[in-house]
Coordinates of C-alpha atoms in Angstrom, one line a residue:
Chain A
X1 CA -2.5 -28.2 1.3
X2 CA -4.6 -31.2 2.2
X3 CA -4.1 -34.4 0.5
X4 CA -7.0 -36.8 -0.1
X5 CA -6.8 -40.4 0.4
X6 CA -6.4 -42.1 -3.0
X7 CA -9.2 -43.5 -4.9
X8 CA -8.0 -46.7 -6.1
X9 CA -9.3 -48.5 -9.1
X10 CA -9.0 -52.2 -8.7
X11 CA -9.5 -54.1 -11.8
X12 CA -8.8 -57.8 -11.7
X13 CA -8.7 -59.4 -15.0
X14 CA -8.3 -63.0 -16.0
X15 CA -6.6 -63.1 -19.2
X16 CA -7.0 -65.8 -21.9
X17 CA -3.8 -67.7 -21.5
X18 CA -4.0 -70.7 -19.1
X19 CA -0.3 -70.2 -18.5
X20 CA -1.0 -66.8 -17.2
X21 CA -3.7 -68.1 -14.9
X22 CA -1.5 -70.8 -13.5
X23 CA 1.6 -68.7 -12.9
X24 CA 0.4 -65.2 -12.2
X25 CA -2.8 -63.3 -12.1
X26 CA -2.5 -59.7 -13.2
X27 CA -4.2 -57.2 -10.9
X28 CA -4.7 -53.7 -12.1
X29 CA -4.2 -51.1 -9.3
X30 CA -4.3 -47.5 -10.6
X31 CA -4.7 -44.6 -8.2
X32 CA -5.5 -41.0 -8.9
X33 CA -5.0 -38.1 -6.5
X34 CA -6.5 -34.6 -7.0
X35 CA -5.5 -31.6 -5.1
X36 CA -5.9 -27.8 -5.4
X37 CA -4.9 -24.6 -3.8
X38 CA -5.8 -21.0 -4.1
X39 CA -3.1 -18.2 -3.7
X40 CA -3.6 -15.7 -1.0
X41 CA -5.1 -12.9 -3.0
X42 CA -7.6 -15.4 -4.5
X43 CA -6.7 -14.5 -8.0
X44 CA -5.4 -17.9 -9.2
X45 CA -6.3 -21.5 -8.5
X46 CA -3.9 -24.3 -9.0
X47 CA -5.1 -27.9 -9.7
X48 CA -2.8 -30.9 -9.4
X49 CA -3.4 -34.5 -10.4
X50 CA -1.0 -37.4 -9.8
X51 CA -1.4 -41.0 -10.7
X52 CA 0.2 -44.2 -9.5
X53 CA 0.3 -47.6 -11.1
X54 CA 0.9 -50.4 -8.6
X55 CA -0.6 -53.1 -10.7
X56 CA 0.6 -56.7 -10.6
X57 CA 1.7 -56.9 -14.2
X58 CA 2.9 -60.5 -14.6
X59 CA 4.0 -60.5 -18.2
X60 CA 1.9 -57.4 -19.2
X61 CA 3.5 -54.2 -20.0
X62 CA 2.0 -50.8 -19.2
X63 CA 3.1 -47.8 -21.1
X64 CA 2.0 -44.4 -22.6
X65 CA 0.9 -43.0 -19.3
X66 CA -1.1 -39.7 -19.5
X67 CA -2.4 -37.5 -16.8
X68 CA -5.2 -34.9 -17.0
X69 CA -6.0 -32.1 -14.5
X70 CA -8.8 -29.6 -14.6
X71 CA -10.2 -26.9 -12.4
X72 CA -13.8 -25.6 -12.3
X73 CA -15.5 -22.7 -10.6
X74 CA -18.4 -23.3 -8.1
X75 CA -20.9 -23.2 -11.0
X76 CA -19.1 -26.0 -12.8
X77 CA -17.5 -23.7 -15.4
X78 CA -14.2 -25.1 -16.7
X79 CA -11.5 -22.6 -15.8
X80 CA -8.5 -24.5 -17.2
X81 CA -7.2 -27.9 -18.0
X82 CA -4.0 -29.7 -18.8
X83 CA -3.2 -33.1 -20.3
X84 CA 0.4 -34.3 -20.4
X85 CA 2.4 -37.5 -20.8
X86 CA 3.5 -39.0 -17.6
X87 CA 2.2 -39.6 -14.1
X88 CA 1.1 -36.1 -13.1
X89 CA -0.4 -33.0 -14.5
X90 CA -0.9 -29.5 -13.1
X91 CA -3.0 -26.5 -14.2
X92 CA -3.3 -23.0 -13.1
X93 CA -6.2 -20.6 -14.0
X94 CA -7.4 -17.2 -13.1
X95 CA -10.4 -17.3 -10.8
X96 CA -13.5 -15.6 -11.9
X97 CA -14.8 -13.9 -8.8
X98 CA -17.4 -16.5 -7.9
X99 CA -17.6 -17.4 -4.2
X100 CA -18.0 -21.0 -3.2
X101 CA -16.2 -24.3 -3.6
X102 CA -13.9 -24.5 -6.6
X103 CA -13.2 -28.0 -7.9
X104 CA -10.1 -29.8 -9.0
X105 CA -10.5 -33.1 -10.8
X106 CA -8.3 -35.3 -13.0
X107 CA -7.7 -38.6 -14.5
X108 CA -4.9 -40.9 -15.7
X109 CA -4.7 -43.5 -18.4
X110 CA -2.1 -46.0 -19.6
X111 CA -1.8 -48.6 -22.4
X112 CA -1.8 -52.3 -21.4
X113 CA -0.2 -54.8 -23.7
X114 CA -2.4 -57.6 -22.4
X115 CA -5.6 -55.7 -22.8
X116 CA -4.4 -54.3 -26.1
X117 CA -6.0 -51.0 -25.1
X118 CA -6.0 -48.2 -22.6
X119 CA -7.2 -48.4 -19.0
X120 CA -7.4 -45.8 -16.2
X121 CA -9.8 -43.6 -14.3
X122 CA -10.5 -40.4 -12.5
X123 CA -10.1 -39.5 -8.8
X124 CA -12.3 -38.0 -6.2
X125 CA -13.0 -34.3 -6.8
X126 CA -11.0 -32.1 -4.5
X127 CA -12.9 -29.0 -3.3
X128 CA -11.3 -25.7 -2.2
X129 CA -13.4 -22.8 -0.9
X130 CA -13.0 -19.3 -2.0
X131 CA -14.6 -16.2 -0.4
X132 CA -14.8 -13.8 -3.3
X133 CA -16.3 -10.5 -2.4
X134 CA -18.3 -8.9 -5.2
X135 CA -19.0 -5.4 -3.7
X136 CA -16.9 -2.8 -2.0
X137 CA -18.7 0.3 -0.7
X138 CA -17.7 3.3 1.4
X139 CA -19.1 2.8 4.9
X140 CA -17.7 5.9 6.6
X141 CA -14.6 8.1 6.7
X142 CA -12.8 9.6 9.6
X143 CA -10.7 12.7 9.3
X144 CA -6.9 12.6 9.9
X145 CA -6.1 16.2 10.6
X146 CA -3.0 18.3 10.6
X147 CA -3.2 20.3 13.8
X148 CA -1.2 21.6 16.7
X149 CA -1.6 19.6 19.9
X150 CA -1.6 16.2 18.3
X151 CA 1.2 13.7 18.6
X152 CA 3.3 12.8 15.6
X153 CA 1.8 15.8 13.8
X154 CA 2.5 19.5 13.4
X155 CA 5.2 20.9 13.5
X156 CA 7.0 17.6 12.5
X157 CA 4.7 17.7 9.4
X158 CA 3.7 20.8 7.6
X159 CA 1.7 19.1 4.9
X160 CA -1.0 16.6 5.6
X161 CA -3.2 14.5 6.0
X162 CA -6.5 13.1 4.8
X163 CA -9.0 10.4 5.8
X164 CA -9.3 6.9 6.9
X165 CA -12.0 5.3 4.8
X166 CA -13.9 2.3 6.1
X167 CA -14.9 0.1 3.2
X168 CA -17.7 -2.4 3.5
X169 CA -17.2 -5.7 1.7
X170 CA -20.0 -8.0 0.6
X171 CA -21.9 -10.1 0.2
X172 CA -22.3 -12.0 3.4
X173 CA -19.4 -13.0 5.6
X174 CA -16.3 -11.9 3.7
X175 CA -13.9 -11.8 6.7
X176 CA -10.5 -13.2 5.7
X177 CA -11.0 -12.4 2.0
X178 CA -8.4 -10.3 0.3
X179 CA -9.1 -7.2 -1.7
X180 CA -6.4 -5.6 -3.9
X181 CA -6.3 -2.0 -5.1
X182 CA -4.8 -0.2 -8.1
X183 CA -4.6 3.5 -8.0
X184 CA -3.8 5.7 -11.0
X185 CA -4.0 9.4 -11.9
X186 CA -7.4 10.8 -12.3
X187 CA -8.8 13.3 -14.7
X188 CA -8.2 16.4 -12.6
X189 CA -4.9 18.1 -11.5
X190 CA -4.9 21.8 -10.9
X191 CA -1.8 21.7 -8.7
X192 CA 1.6 23.2 -9.4
X193 CA 4.7 21.1 -10.1
X194 CA 5.8 21.4 -6.5
X195 CA 2.9 19.0 -5.8
X196 CA 3.5 15.6 -7.3
X197 CA 0.8 14.6 -9.9
X198 CA 1.2 10.9 -9.4
X199 CA -1.4 8.8 -7.6
X200 CA -0.2 5.3 -6.7
X201 CA -1.2 2.4 -4.6
X202 CA -1.2 -1.4 -5.0
X203 CA -2.0 -2.6 -1.5
X204 CA -3.7 -5.8 -0.5
X205 CA -6.3 -5.5 2.2
X206 CA -7.5 -8.3 4.4
X207 CA -11.2 -8.0 5.2
X208 CA -12.1 -8.3 8.9
X209 CA -11.9 -6.6 12.3
X210 CA -8.7 -4.7 13.2
X211 CA -7.5 -2.9 16.3
X212 CA -7.9 0.7 17.2
X213 CA -5.0 3.0 16.4
X214 CA -3.8 6.5 16.3
X215 CA -2.7 8.0 13.0
X216 CA -0.7 11.2 13.3
X217 CA -2.3 11.6 16.7
X218 CA -5.8 11.2 15.5
X219 CA -7.5 8.2 17.2
X220 CA -9.6 6.0 14.9
X221 CA -11.5 2.8 15.7
X222 CA -10.5 -0.4 13.9
X223 CA -12.3 -1.9 11.0
X224 CA -15.4 -3.9 11.8
X225 CA -16.6 -7.2 10.5
X226 CA -16.7 -7.4 6.7
X227 CA -14.7 -4.2 6.5
X228 CA -11.2 -3.0 5.8
X229 CA -9.6 0.4 6.2
X230 CA -8.0 2.4 3.5
X231 CA -5.9 5.4 4.4
X232 CA -5.9 8.2 1.9
X233 CA -3.3 10.7 3.0
X234 CA -0.5 12.9 1.9
X235 CA 2.2 14.0 4.2
X236 CA 5.4 16.0 4.2
X237 CA 7.8 17.5 6.7
X238 CA 7.7 20.6 4.4
X239 CA 5.0 23.0 3.3
X240 CA 4.4 21.9 -0.3
X241 CA 2.6 25.1 -1.2
X242 CA 5.2 27.3 0.4
X243 CA 5.6 29.4 -2.7
X244 CA 1.9 30.2 -2.8
X245 CA -0.4 32.7 -1.1
X246 CA -2.2 32.2 2.2
X247 CA -5.4 30.7 0.8
X248 CA -4.2 29.1 -2.4
X249 CA -5.6 25.7 -3.1
X250 CA -5.5 23.1 -5.8
X251 CA -7.1 19.7 -6.5
X252 CA -6.0 16.3 -7.7
X253 CA -8.1 13.3 -8.4
X254 CA -7.1 9.7 -8.5
X255 CA -8.8 6.6 -9.9
X256 CA -9.0 3.6 -7.7
X257 CA -10.0 0.1 -8.6
X258 CA -10.6 -2.6 -6.0
X259 CA -10.4 -6.2 -7.1
X260 CA -11.0 -9.6 -5.6
X261 CA -10.5 -13.1 -7.1
X262 CA -9.3 -11.3 -10.3
X263 CA -12.5 -9.5 -10.7
X264 CA -13.2 -5.7 -10.3
X265 CA -15.5 -5.2 -7.2
X266 CA -15.3 -1.5 -6.8
X267 CA -14.3 1.7 -8.5
X268 CA -13.7 5.0 -6.7
X269 CA -12.5 8.5 -7.4
X270 CA -10.3 10.0 -4.7
X271 CA -10.3 13.7 -4.6
X272 CA -7.4 15.4 -2.8
X273 CA -7.5 19.1 -2.0
X274 CA -4.4 21.0 -0.9
X275 CA -5.1 24.2 0.9
X276 CA -2.4 26.6 1.9
X277 CA -3.1 27.7 5.5
X278 CA -1.3 28.3 8.7
X279 CA -1.1 26.9 12.2
X280 CA 0.0 29.3 14.9
X281 CA 1.5 31.6 12.3
X282 CA 3.5 28.8 10.6
X283 CA 2.5 28.2 6.9
X284 CA 1.2 24.7 6.2
X285 CA -0.6 22.8 3.6
X286 CA -3.7 21.1 4.9
X287 CA -5.3 18.2 3.1
X288 CA -8.9 17.3 2.7
X289 CA -9.8 14.1 0.9
X290 CA -12.9 12.5 -0.2
X291 CA -13.6 9.2 -1.9
X292 CA -16.7 8.4 -3.9
X293 CA -17.9 5.4 -5.9
X294 CA -18.0 5.8 -9.6
X295 CA -20.3 2.8 -10.1
Chain B
X1 CA -4.3 3.1 0.0
X2 CA -3.3 6.2 -1.7
X3 CA -0.4 7.7 0.2
X4 CA 2.4 10.1 -0.7
X5 CA 5.3 11.3 1.2
X6 CA 6.9 14.5 0.3
X7 CA 10.4 14.9 1.6
X8 CA 11.2 18.6 2.1
X9 CA 14.7 19.5 1.1
X10 CA 16.6 22.7 0.9
X11 CA 15.8 25.9 2.5
X12 CA 12.6 26.9 4.1
X13 CA 10.4 28.5 1.5
X14 CA 11.5 26.2 -1.3
X15 CA 9.0 23.8 -2.7
X16 CA 9.2 20.4 -1.3
X17 CA 10.3 17.5 -3.5
X18 CA 8.0 14.5 -3.6
X19 CA 9.0 11.0 -2.9
X20 CA 7.0 7.8 -2.7
X21 CA 5.6 6.5 0.6
X22 CA 6.9 3.1 1.7
X23 CA 3.8 1.9 3.6
X24 CA 1.3 -0.3 1.9
X25 CA -1.5 -0.5 4.5
X26 CA -2.7 1.9 7.1
X27 CA 0.2 2.4 9.5
X28 CA -0.5 3.3 13.1
X29 CA 1.7 5.6 15.1
X30 CA 2.4 2.7 17.3
X31 CA 1.6 -1.0 17.5
X32 CA 2.2 -3.8 20.0
X33 CA 5.3 -5.0 18.2
X34 CA 6.9 -1.5 18.3
X35 CA 5.8 -1.1 21.9
X36 CA 7.8 -4.2 22.8
X37 CA 10.8 -3.8 20.5
X38 CA 11.4 -0.1 20.8
X39 CA 10.0 0.7 24.2
X40 CA 10.4 -2.7 25.9
X41 CA 6.9 -2.6 27.3
X42 CA 4.9 -5.8 27.4
X43 CA 1.3 -5.3 26.2
X44 CA -0.1 -6.8 29.4
X45 CA -2.3 -5.0 31.9
X46 CA 0.6 -4.2 34.1
X47 CA 2.8 -3.0 31.1
X48 CA 0.0 -0.9 29.6
X49 CA -1.0 0.7 32.9
X50 CA 2.7 1.5 33.5
X51 CA 2.9 3.0 30.0
X52 CA 0.2 5.5 30.9
X53 CA 3.1 7.4 32.6
X54 CA 5.5 7.1 29.8
X55 CA 7.4 10.2 28.7
X56 CA 6.2 10.0 25.1
X57 CA 2.6 10.9 24.4
X58 CA 2.3 8.4 21.6
X59 CA 3.0 5.6 24.1
X60 CA 0.5 7.0 26.7
X61 CA -2.1 7.2 24.0
X62 CA -1.5 3.7 22.7
X63 CA -1.7 2.3 26.2
X64 CA -5.0 4.0 27.0
X65 CA -6.6 2.9 23.7
X66 CA -5.4 -0.7 24.2
X67 CA -6.6 -0.9 27.8
X68 CA -10.0 0.4 26.6
X69 CA -10.1 -2.1 23.8
X70 CA -9.3 -4.9 26.2
X71 CA -12.3 -3.7 28.4
X72 CA -9.9 -3.5 31.3
X73 CA -11.9 -1.9 34.1
X74 CA -8.9 -2.0 36.4
X75 CA -7.4 0.6 34.1
X76 CA -10.1 3.3 34.8
X77 CA -8.4 4.9 37.8
X78 CA -4.9 4.9 36.2
X79 CA -6.3 6.4 33.0
X80 CA -8.2 9.1 34.9
X81 CA -5.0 9.8 36.9
X82 CA -3.1 10.1 33.7
X83 CA -5.8 12.4 32.2
X84 CA -5.5 14.7 35.3
X85 CA -1.8 15.0 34.7
X86 CA -1.9 15.3 30.9
X87 CA -1.1 18.6 29.3
X88 CA -0.9 17.6 25.6
X89 CA -4.4 18.2 24.0
X90 CA -4.4 15.2 21.6
X91 CA -3.4 12.8 24.4
X92 CA -6.0 14.3 26.7
X93 CA -8.6 13.5 24.0
X94 CA -7.5 9.9 23.8
X95 CA -7.3 9.4 27.6
X96 CA -10.7 10.8 28.1
X97 CA -12.1 8.7 25.2
X98 CA -10.6 5.6 26.7
X99 CA -11.9 6.3 30.2
X100 CA -15.4 7.0 28.7
X101 CA -15.2 3.7 26.8
X102 CA -14.6 1.9 30.0
X103 CA -17.7 3.5 31.5
X104 CA -16.1 6.4 33.5
X105 CA -18.4 9.4 33.6
X106 CA -15.4 11.6 34.3
X107 CA -13.9 10.5 31.0
X108 CA -17.2 11.3 29.2
X109 CA -17.5 14.7 30.9
X110 CA -13.9 15.6 30.1
X111 CA -14.3 14.7 26.5
X112 CA -17.5 16.7 26.3
X113 CA -15.8 19.7 27.8
X114 CA -13.0 19.4 25.1
X115 CA -15.6 19.6 22.4
X116 CA -16.9 22.8 24.0
X117 CA -13.6 24.4 24.7
X118 CA -13.4 27.5 22.6
X119 CA -9.8 28.1 23.7
X120 CA -8.9 25.1 21.5
X121 CA -8.7 25.3 17.8
X122 CA -11.8 24.3 15.9
X123 CA -10.0 21.4 14.4
X124 CA -9.0 20.0 17.8
X125 CA -12.6 20.4 19.0
X126 CA -13.6 18.3 16.0
X127 CA -11.0 15.7 16.8
X128 CA -12.6 15.4 20.3
X129 CA -16.0 15.2 18.7
X130 CA -14.8 12.5 16.4
X131 CA -13.8 10.5 19.5
X132 CA -17.2 11.0 21.0
X133 CA -19.0 9.9 17.9
X134 CA -16.8 7.2 16.5
X135 CA -15.7 5.5 19.7
X136 CA -18.7 6.1 22.0
X137 CA -21.5 6.5 19.4
X138 CA -22.8 9.5 21.3
X139 CA -24.1 12.8 20.1
X140 CA -23.0 14.9 23.1
X141 CA -20.8 17.1 20.9
X142 CA -23.5 17.7 18.3
X143 CA -24.1 21.3 19.3
X144 CA -20.3 22.0 19.2
X145 CA -20.1 20.5 15.7
X146 CA -22.9 22.8 14.6
X147 CA -21.3 25.7 16.3
X148 CA -18.0 25.1 14.3
X149 CA -20.0 24.9 11.1
X150 CA -21.8 28.2 12.0
X151 CA -18.8 30.1 13.0
X152 CA -15.8 28.7 11.1
X153 CA -16.8 28.6 7.4
X154 CA -13.2 29.7 6.5
X155 CA -11.5 27.0 8.5
X156 CA -11.9 24.4 5.8
X157 CA -10.3 21.6 7.7
X158 CA -12.5 22.1 10.8
X159 CA -15.6 22.6 8.7
X160 CA -14.8 19.5 6.6
X161 CA -14.3 17.5 9.7
X162 CA -17.6 18.8 11.2
X163 CA -19.6 17.9 8.0
X164 CA -17.9 14.5 7.9
X165 CA -19.2 13.9 11.5
X166 CA -22.7 14.6 10.3
X167 CA -22.5 12.2 7.4
X168 CA -22.6 8.4 7.0
X169 CA -24.0 6.7 10.0
X170 CA -22.0 8.6 12.6
X171 CA -25.0 10.4 13.8
X172 CA -27.7 8.0 14.7
X173 CA -30.7 10.3 15.1
X174 CA -30.5 14.0 15.6
X175 CA -33.3 15.8 17.6
X176 CA -35.8 17.5 15.2
X177 CA -34.6 21.0 15.9
X178 CA -31.0 20.1 15.3
X179 CA -31.9 18.1 12.3
X180 CA -33.3 21.2 10.7
X181 CA -30.2 23.1 11.5
X182 CA -28.0 20.3 10.1
X183 CA -29.9 20.5 6.8
X184 CA -29.8 24.3 6.7
X185 CA -26.0 24.4 7.4
X186 CA -25.4 21.7 4.8
X187 CA -27.4 23.7 2.3
X188 CA -25.3 26.7 3.1
X189 CA -22.0 24.8 2.7
X190 CA -23.3 23.5 -0.7
X191 CA -22.6 27.0 -1.9
X192 CA -19.1 27.2 -0.3
X193 CA -16.3 28.5 -2.4
X194 CA -14.3 25.4 -1.2
X195 CA -15.0 22.4 -3.5
X196 CA -14.3 19.8 -0.8
X197 CA -16.8 21.5 1.5
X198 CA -19.4 21.3 -1.3
X199 CA -18.7 17.6 -1.7
X200 CA -19.0 17.1 2.0
X201 CA -22.2 19.1 2.2
X202 CA -23.7 17.1 -0.6
X203 CA -23.0 13.9 1.3
X204 CA -24.5 15.4 4.4
X205 CA -27.6 16.4 2.6
X206 CA -27.9 13.0 1.0
X207 CA -27.7 11.3 4.4
X208 CA -30.1 13.6 6.2
X209 CA -32.7 13.8 3.4
X210 CA -35.6 16.2 4.0
X211 CA -38.1 17.7 1.7
X212 CA -35.7 20.0 0.0
X213 CA -32.7 17.7 -0.3
X214 CA -33.2 16.6 -3.9
X215 CA -34.0 20.1 -5.1
X216 CA -31.0 21.6 -3.3
X217 CA -28.7 19.0 -4.8
X218 CA -30.0 19.4 -8.3
X219 CA -29.7 23.2 -8.1
X220 CA -26.1 22.8 -6.9
X221 CA -25.4 20.4 -9.8
X222 CA -26.8 23.0 -12.3
X223 CA -24.3 25.6 -11.3
X224 CA -21.3 23.4 -10.4
X225 CA -18.2 24.2 -12.4
X226 CA -15.9 21.4 -11.1
X227 CA -16.4 18.0 -12.6
X228 CA -15.3 16.1 -9.5
X229 CA -17.8 17.9 -7.3
X230 CA -20.6 17.6 -9.9
X231 CA -20.0 13.8 -10.2
X232 CA -20.2 13.5 -6.4
X233 CA -23.4 15.5 -6.2
X234 CA -24.9 13.5 -9.0
X235 CA -24.3 10.3 -7.0
X236 CA -25.7 11.9 -3.9
X237 CA -29.0 12.9 -5.6
X238 CA -29.5 9.3 -6.6
X239 CA -29.3 8.1 -3.0
X240 CA -30.9 10.7 -0.9
X241 CA -32.3 9.1 2.3
X242 CA -36.0 9.5 2.7

């Protein structure tokens, strides 16, 4: 977290009393620092304001300090604020999915017995940038096959696999942004109880290029710029449709929501089909998977 | 990521019992950290070239892909030597792809011959074709992809993989004659008894357009019984490429 140099409010005041003038000249020095940070998944912004009173008081008394902190989105919309007694105030607020520079501002006040009133001021606005994607679309998918002849594959696994989906994130340069997912059961499930009905997933994906890799022996290029990869697979060392006939198949759907900066940026239906088949005479369950936007 | 691990327990023939997967992002078979910690191989040029001779195919594959990603031309000869000695089909595909990525014609020719090899399973041929398309951006295996679609309608995994390779932007521009065949085969698969093949065919028709694309998709929607397929086709019909 970066810290700004303080903005100092220097208020020199000559008070009415000659005695004061002769002996001591009160100098008001009141500083206000503003700071902000955004948590990694860009869902929450924290604003922090601290004040300091280094005035030369002479016979004056300063009291009733109050600090105020507020955070705004890049359009200037107030997201949250906090006003408390004391020298510092902090505020946290959910972000609203707008890309750009979020702002943290604040102020402090105190009562001065000599002025018979309140004095104080604000500080320099602190800016913190957020890259908030607003769109996630399917760019392409690559098959991850269950087959003889591939490493880390059949016969170690007798149920599998699915696809590696490459998801395109926009607008503009979104590399480094974080996208979270939430996966839940969809509307369709024709599978027997030997196949789990549950769909789950709560991963966080970092947008941007990644390295090439092999997945169950299937080689797949890495993600490109403004992309992330989402793997939709099922795997088992056993044949999950072992009790069923040679060509039996069943289907499940899952609902998937992608979010960034606390805002939904994509909605997909994942369809998983389990097909009972065989490899070199050994019964297996092969998976085919598709994912399609619902928006 | 939507990922489930089923842990098979009990005797063969009993249904497997499901359990949750523990991974939360795509997990590669091998990465640099595991290469160093488990296999004690440094991800340097020397380490990776040496790893091409490793006893485990997953290490040989990783080394070849990494050398290609690093654009290490010094690795061409060692990768080709490893390819010549390699017996495991999946690793052969990866070694050939890596050599081709580095500009070796022998790697490209080897990969092309893997797509064509009818002694291989249709799925393995499509794995080779996926390497040709996704790593090299080439269409050399297009006729093999079409052959699998023509001849293996009952091999749902191979056909699904083949249709997938004809979808999205994998295929830059098909020659006119083959474009007509792609459209005709996709229309055929739109009537497949396999719902996933109908979804894949719809996406293929969407991406290859043509004068009949919208009509074909609408006709398929009219008779589609499965809601997931119908929803997918309805999306496709709205975004048919002209």
